[in-house]
Amino acid sequence: MVKGACWNVYVEVIRRKHLDWKGSTSYQTQFNSAVSTWNNYKSGVIRKDAWNTINDVTISDYNEVSSTAGVTSSAGTIKFNTYQMDNFTSAQKRNVCTHELGHALGLAHNAKGDVMYAYVSSVTSLSANDKASYDASYKRY
C-alpha cells in the first residue's frame, strides 16, 4: 500500500513533535476520521496546516491502473489512488487513510489485524501492535 520511504516527513515530525497537513482528497471524510484515530491516541500530533505552521504532508488523489491504494512519499505527500479507492467500502477507505498517516508518523508494516498491515482491510481502530509501534516511534520525536 505504500511506495517509497517517508524519511523526510518523519524527520520533520521528530524535529517539531507534530505533523501538519494540507490539501484535500475525495476521501476527506475518511482522512479526517484517520486523523482523529491517531490523535485520540496521542492528542494534537497531527494538525491541519495553518498560516503560521510549516506544512509536512500534502494530501491529494491520483488515478493509476495498479493495485496500490495509497502512497506516502519522502517528498511529504500522501496520495490516494482513485482507481482502487473508489471501489472500497468506507471502512476500507478509512483503513488506507489511517495506514498512510501511520507511515508519515514513521511506522512500518505490522501484522494482519493491524491498521499498519501491508494490505487493505476494514480495520479502522489501532491495535496493540499499532499503538506499540507508535509509542516507539514517538519516543524518537
XYZ file of N, CA and C in Angstrom:
423
model
N 0.807 -1.176 0.000
C 0.000 0.000 0.000
C 0.862 1.257 0.000
N 2.106 1.148 0.287
C 2.954 2.329 0.305
C 4.147 2.097 -0.619
N 4.445 3.095 -1.410
C 5.637 3.059 -2.244
C 6.574 4.134 -1.727
N 7.837 3.824 -1.643
C 8.811 4.823 -1.235
C 8.889 4.999 0.262
N 9.951 5.617 0.679
C 10.148 5.867 2.105
C 9.557 7.212 2.473
N 9.316 7.413 3.732
C 8.778 8.691 4.180
C 9.734 9.327 5.175
N 11.029 9.138 4.983
C 12.034 9.592 5.924
C 11.996 11.101 6.129
N 11.901 11.898 5.061
C 11.913 13.354 5.212
C 10.753 13.831 6.068
N 9.569 13.276 5.850
C 8.406 13.625 6.657
C 8.676 13.253 8.102
N 9.166 12.053 8.331
C 9.433 11.566 9.671
C 10.446 12.450 10.392
N 11.493 12.898 9.679
C 12.498 13.776 10.270
C 11.840 15.062 10.763
N 10.919 15.625 9.989
C 10.228 16.844 10.403
C 9.344 16.590 11.622
N 8.677 15.442 11.659
C 7.853 15.105 12.820
C 8.731 14.999 14.064
N 9.872 14.364 13.925
C 10.810 14.230 15.044
C 11.262 15.608 15.519
N 11.596 16.473 14.596
C 12.141 17.785 14.928
C 11.123 18.669 15.647
N 9.850 18.613 15.210
C 8.856 19.541 15.750
C 7.782 18.882 16.613
N 7.794 17.578 16.747
C 6.858 16.836 17.604
C 5.410 16.834 17.111
N 5.177 17.198 15.864
C 3.845 17.127 15.292
C 3.936 17.050 13.776
N 2.831 16.715 13.155
C 2.749 16.591 11.710
C 1.610 17.491 11.224
N 1.952 18.479 10.396
C 0.957 19.396 9.847
C 0.660 18.997 8.408
N -0.625 18.930 8.060
C -1.018 18.511 6.711
C -1.865 19.586 6.045
N -1.832 19.564 4.707
C -2.701 20.431 3.918
C -3.139 19.653 2.681
N -4.038 20.253 1.921
C -4.527 19.623 0.703
C -5.913 19.063 0.903
N -6.348 18.294 -0.081
C -7.663 17.672 0.007
C -7.673 16.393 -0.804
N -8.691 15.594 -0.541
C -8.857 14.312 -1.201
C -10.343 14.028 -1.355
N -10.677 13.196 -2.311
C -12.068 12.750 -2.468
C -12.514 11.958 -1.249
N -11.578 11.552 -0.429
C -11.831 10.706 0.742
C -11.601 11.511 2.021
N -11.962 12.788 1.975
C -11.699 13.703 3.088
C -12.363 13.250 4.382
N -13.588 12.745 4.280
C -14.283 12.273 5.487
C -13.493 11.156 6.153
N -13.026 10.212 5.361
C -12.248 9.093 5.905
C -10.872 9.569 6.390
N -10.278 10.531 5.681
C -8.989 11.071 6.113
C -9.139 11.783 7.457
N -10.179 12.598 7.592
C -10.419 13.291 8.860
C -10.635 12.298 9.996
N -11.330 11.199 9.719
C -11.514 10.149 10.729
C -10.178 9.508 11.091
N -9.318 9.339 10.095
C -7.995 8.767 10.346
C -7.167 9.683 11.244
N -7.232 10.987 10.988
C -6.538 11.954 11.852
C -7.049 11.812 13.280
N -8.356 11.711 13.437
C -8.943 11.558 14.772
C -8.496 10.266 15.441
N -8.384 9.198 14.675
C -7.943 7.915 15.232
C -6.566 8.049 15.867
N -5.629 8.644 15.136
C -4.275 8.813 15.685
C -4.276 9.827 16.824
N -4.988 10.947 16.650
C -5.000 11.985 17.691
C -5.746 11.561 18.947
N -6.681 10.641 18.830
C -7.352 10.120 20.023
C -6.387 9.306 20.875
N -5.354 8.757 20.245
C -4.349 8.007 20.998
C -3.255 8.940 21.531
N -2.772 9.853 20.705
C -1.781 10.858 21.129
C -2.298 12.204 20.640
N -2.841 12.941 21.539
C -3.566 14.166 21.222
C -2.690 15.241 20.576
N -3.217 15.829 19.499
C -2.618 17.007 18.895
C -1.387 16.815 18.046
N -0.960 15.592 17.800
C 0.245 15.372 16.997
C -0.023 15.710 15.530
N -1.160 15.297 15.000
C -1.500 15.562 13.601
C -2.434 16.764 13.566
N -2.038 17.788 12.800
C -2.806 19.031 12.760
C -2.986 19.499 11.316
N -4.109 20.140 11.039
C -4.306 20.772 9.746
C -3.385 21.980 9.677
N -2.727 22.140 8.541
C -1.794 23.235 8.342
C -2.490 24.585 8.505
N -1.822 25.519 9.121
C -2.332 26.876 9.296
C -1.293 27.856 8.757
N -1.649 29.110 8.668
C -0.752 30.120 8.111
C 0.566 30.215 8.873
N 0.549 29.873 10.160
C 1.739 30.029 10.986
C 2.456 28.712 11.272
N 2.183 27.672 10.489
C 2.865 26.391 10.670
C 3.591 25.998 9.386
N 4.502 25.088 9.508
C 5.238 24.555 8.365
C 4.561 23.262 7.936
N 4.155 23.205 6.683
C 3.478 22.020 6.163
C 4.449 20.842 6.080
N 4.029 19.689 6.581
C 4.824 18.466 6.498
C 4.330 17.538 5.399
N 3.012 17.448 5.257
C 2.409 16.490 4.328
C 1.299 17.176 3.537
N 1.287 16.930 2.246
C 0.208 17.395 1.377
C -0.547 16.172 0.879
N -1.871 16.190 1.059
C -2.684 15.060 0.607
C -3.341 15.407 -0.725
N -3.493 14.374 -1.569
C -4.143 14.553 -2.856
C -4.535 13.182 -3.403
N -5.175 13.208 -4.570
C -5.590 11.991 -5.258
C -4.843 11.870 -6.590
N -4.799 10.667 -7.105
C -4.296 10.404 -8.447
C -5.039 9.191 -8.976
N -4.916 8.919 -10.243
C -5.575 7.752 -10.826
C -4.565 6.983 -11.649
N -4.369 5.717 -11.277
C -3.412 4.856 -11.963
C -3.918 3.429 -11.897
N -3.898 2.737 -13.010
C -4.306 1.340 -13.028
C -3.189 0.536 -12.357
N -3.400 0.242 -11.072
C -2.428 -0.521 -10.290
C -3.131 -1.068 -9.059
N -2.438 -1.903 -8.331
C -3.006 -2.471 -7.105
C -2.737 -1.582 -5.894
N -2.023 -0.487 -6.070
C -1.699 0.425 -4.979
C -2.896 1.306 -4.648
N -3.236 1.391 -3.375
C -4.359 2.216 -2.938
C -3.898 3.575 -2.428
N -2.728 3.629 -1.826
C -2.202 4.869 -1.286
C -0.693 4.869 -1.295
N -0.120 6.057 -1.383
C 1.328 6.215 -1.437
C 1.735 7.329 -0.490
N 2.688 7.053 0.384
C 3.291 8.071 1.231
C 4.733 8.209 0.774
N 5.124 9.417 0.393
C 6.462 9.594 -0.172
C 7.357 10.414 0.738
N 8.650 10.295 0.492
C 9.639 11.052 1.251
C 9.556 12.542 0.934
N 8.883 12.896 -0.157
C 8.732 14.305 -0.533
C 7.641 14.997 0.279
N 6.988 14.265 1.176
C 5.969 14.869 2.015
C 4.592 14.860 1.386
N 4.269 13.789 0.688
C 2.940 13.665 0.087
C 2.295 12.347 0.487
N 0.987 12.403 0.641
C 0.167 11.200 0.744
C -0.824 11.307 -0.399
N -0.799 10.323 -1.286
C -1.689 10.322 -2.446
C -2.541 9.067 -2.422
N -3.828 9.254 -2.746
C -4.782 8.151 -2.773
C -5.166 7.853 -4.210
N -5.066 6.580 -4.585
C -5.340 6.145 -5.954
C -6.842 5.922 -6.141
N -7.491 6.824 -6.860
C -8.939 6.724 -7.070
C -9.327 5.452 -7.820
N -8.410 4.923 -8.613
C -8.679 3.686 -9.344
C -9.033 2.558 -8.377
N -8.356 2.480 -7.254
C -8.640 1.470 -6.237
C -9.649 1.966 -5.206
N -9.416 3.163 -4.694
C -10.204 3.665 -3.568
C -11.694 3.779 -3.883
N -12.042 4.139 -5.105
C -13.455 4.297 -5.458
C -14.248 2.997 -5.344
N -13.568 1.877 -5.327
C -14.224 0.571 -5.225
C -14.292 0.039 -3.794
N -13.721 0.769 -2.845
C -13.651 0.307 -1.460
C -14.864 0.755 -0.658
N -15.128 0.025 0.410
C -16.137 0.455 1.384
C -15.580 1.645 2.160
N -16.438 2.315 2.880
C -15.994 3.442 3.701
C -14.940 2.996 4.715
N -15.130 1.821 5.316
C -14.156 1.304 6.301
C -12.808 1.037 5.632
N -12.809 0.496 4.434
C -11.546 0.239 3.731
C -10.845 1.551 3.372
N -11.613 2.554 2.955
C -11.026 3.866 2.652
C -10.405 4.461 3.913
N -11.099 4.335 5.018
C -10.570 4.851 6.287
C -9.313 4.091 6.691
N -9.298 2.785 6.457
C -8.118 1.971 6.740
C -6.909 2.480 5.959
N -7.100 2.753 4.674
C -5.996 3.240 3.836
C -5.514 4.599 4.343
N -6.434 5.496 4.652
C -6.054 6.823 5.154
C -5.290 6.722 6.473
N -5.761 5.904 7.378
C -5.113 5.721 8.679
C -3.735 5.099 8.499
N -3.655 4.109 7.630
C -2.398 3.415 7.329
C -1.354 4.392 6.785
N -1.747 5.188 5.792
C -0.790 6.113 5.178
C -0.333 7.186 6.168
N -1.232 7.668 7.006
C -0.819 8.601 8.071
C 0.177 7.930 9.016
N -0.019 6.651 9.285
C 0.927 5.911 10.115
C 2.323 5.919 9.524
N 2.413 5.737 8.194
C 3.731 5.810 7.550
C 4.339 7.200 7.716
N 3.525 8.243 7.550
C 4.028 9.604 7.718
C 4.529 9.840 9.146
N 3.967 9.109 10.104
C 4.406 9.202 11.507
C 5.635 8.340 11.793
N 6.112 7.609 10.784
C 7.325 6.811 10.935
C 7.090 5.344 11.193
N 5.854 4.867 11.057
C 5.540 3.468 11.341
C 5.739 2.591 10.113
N 6.200 1.383 10.353
C 6.361 0.374 9.306
C 5.144 -0.556 9.339
N 5.154 -1.546 8.485
C 4.048 -2.501 8.440
C 4.055 -3.401 9.674
N 2.848 -3.764 10.116
C 2.640 -4.672 11.235
C 1.932 -5.932 10.744
N 1.360 -6.660 11.659
C 0.743 -7.955 11.369
C -0.701 -7.814 10.894
N -1.235 -8.897 10.378
C -2.640 -8.942 9.976
C -3.510 -8.588 11.185
N -4.538 -7.783 10.957
C -5.396 -7.334 12.040
C -5.021 -5.960 12.568
N -3.896 -5.426 12.096
C -3.428 -4.106 12.491
C -3.759 -3.093 11.393
N -3.935 -1.829 11.749
C -4.082 -0.769 10.758
C -2.842 -0.736 9.860
N -1.691 -0.996 10.422
C -0.444 -0.931 9.665
C -0.109 -2.233 8.936
N -1.076 -3.123 8.787
C -0.902 -4.313 7.953
C -0.671 -3.857 6.516
N 0.116 -4.594 5.762
C 0.545 -4.172 4.428
C -0.562 -4.192 3.369
N -1.722 -4.721 3.706
C -2.793 -4.837 2.720
C -4.061 -4.160 3.224
N -4.891 -3.726 2.285
C -6.149 -3.068 2.628
C -7.042 -4.026 3.393
N -7.667 -3.504 4.456
C -8.620 -4.288 5.242
C -9.718 -3.337 5.704
N -10.573 -3.832 6.562
C -11.623 -2.994 7.146
C -11.280 -2.563 8.569
N -10.041 -2.825 9.004
C -9.596 -2.448 10.344
C -9.422 -0.934 10.397
N -10.110 -0.299 11.335
C -10.020 1.164 11.459
C -9.600 1.616 12.853
N -9.451 0.686 13.774
C -9.022 1.003 15.139
C -7.574 0.589 15.320
N -6.846 1.332 16.113
C -5.456 0.985 16.387
C -5.391 -0.250 17.270
N -4.595 -1.211 16.850
C -4.385 -2.425 17.635
C -3.295 -2.181 18.672
N -3.078 -3.151 19.512
C -1.979 -3.073 20.478
C -0.641 -2.935 19.748
N -0.476 -3.649 18.626
C 0.760 -3.541 17.832
C 0.921 -2.144 17.248
N -0.177 -1.588 16.691
C -0.117 -0.236 16.124
C 0.285 0.768 17.203
N -0.316 0.655 18.384
C -0.024 1.577 19.481
C 1.423 1.427 19.955
N 1.893 0.189 20.052
C 3.279 -0.043 20.481
C 4.263 0.529 19.456
N 3.954 0.365 18.171
C 4.812 0.929 17.125
C 4.830 2.448 17.199
N 3.655 3.034 17.400
C 3.551 4.492 17.506
C 4.284 4.983 18.754
N 4.126 4.292 19.869
C 4.831 4.661 21.093
C 6.346 4.650 20.878
N 6.845 3.609 20.218
C 8.284 3.503 19.962
C 8.750 4.617 19.034
N 7.963 4.900 18.012
C 8.303 5.980 17.083
C 8.255 7.333 17.784
N 7.222 7.548 18.591
C 7.018 8.809 19.288
C 8.168 9.104 20.254
N 8.734 8.080 20.853
C 9.859 8.282 21.782
C 11.065 8.882 21.066
N 11.138 8.676 19.750
C 12.264 9.223 18.964
C 11.975 10.646 18.503
N 10.760 11.143 18.701
C 10.415 12.502 18.252
C 11.182 13.524 19.058
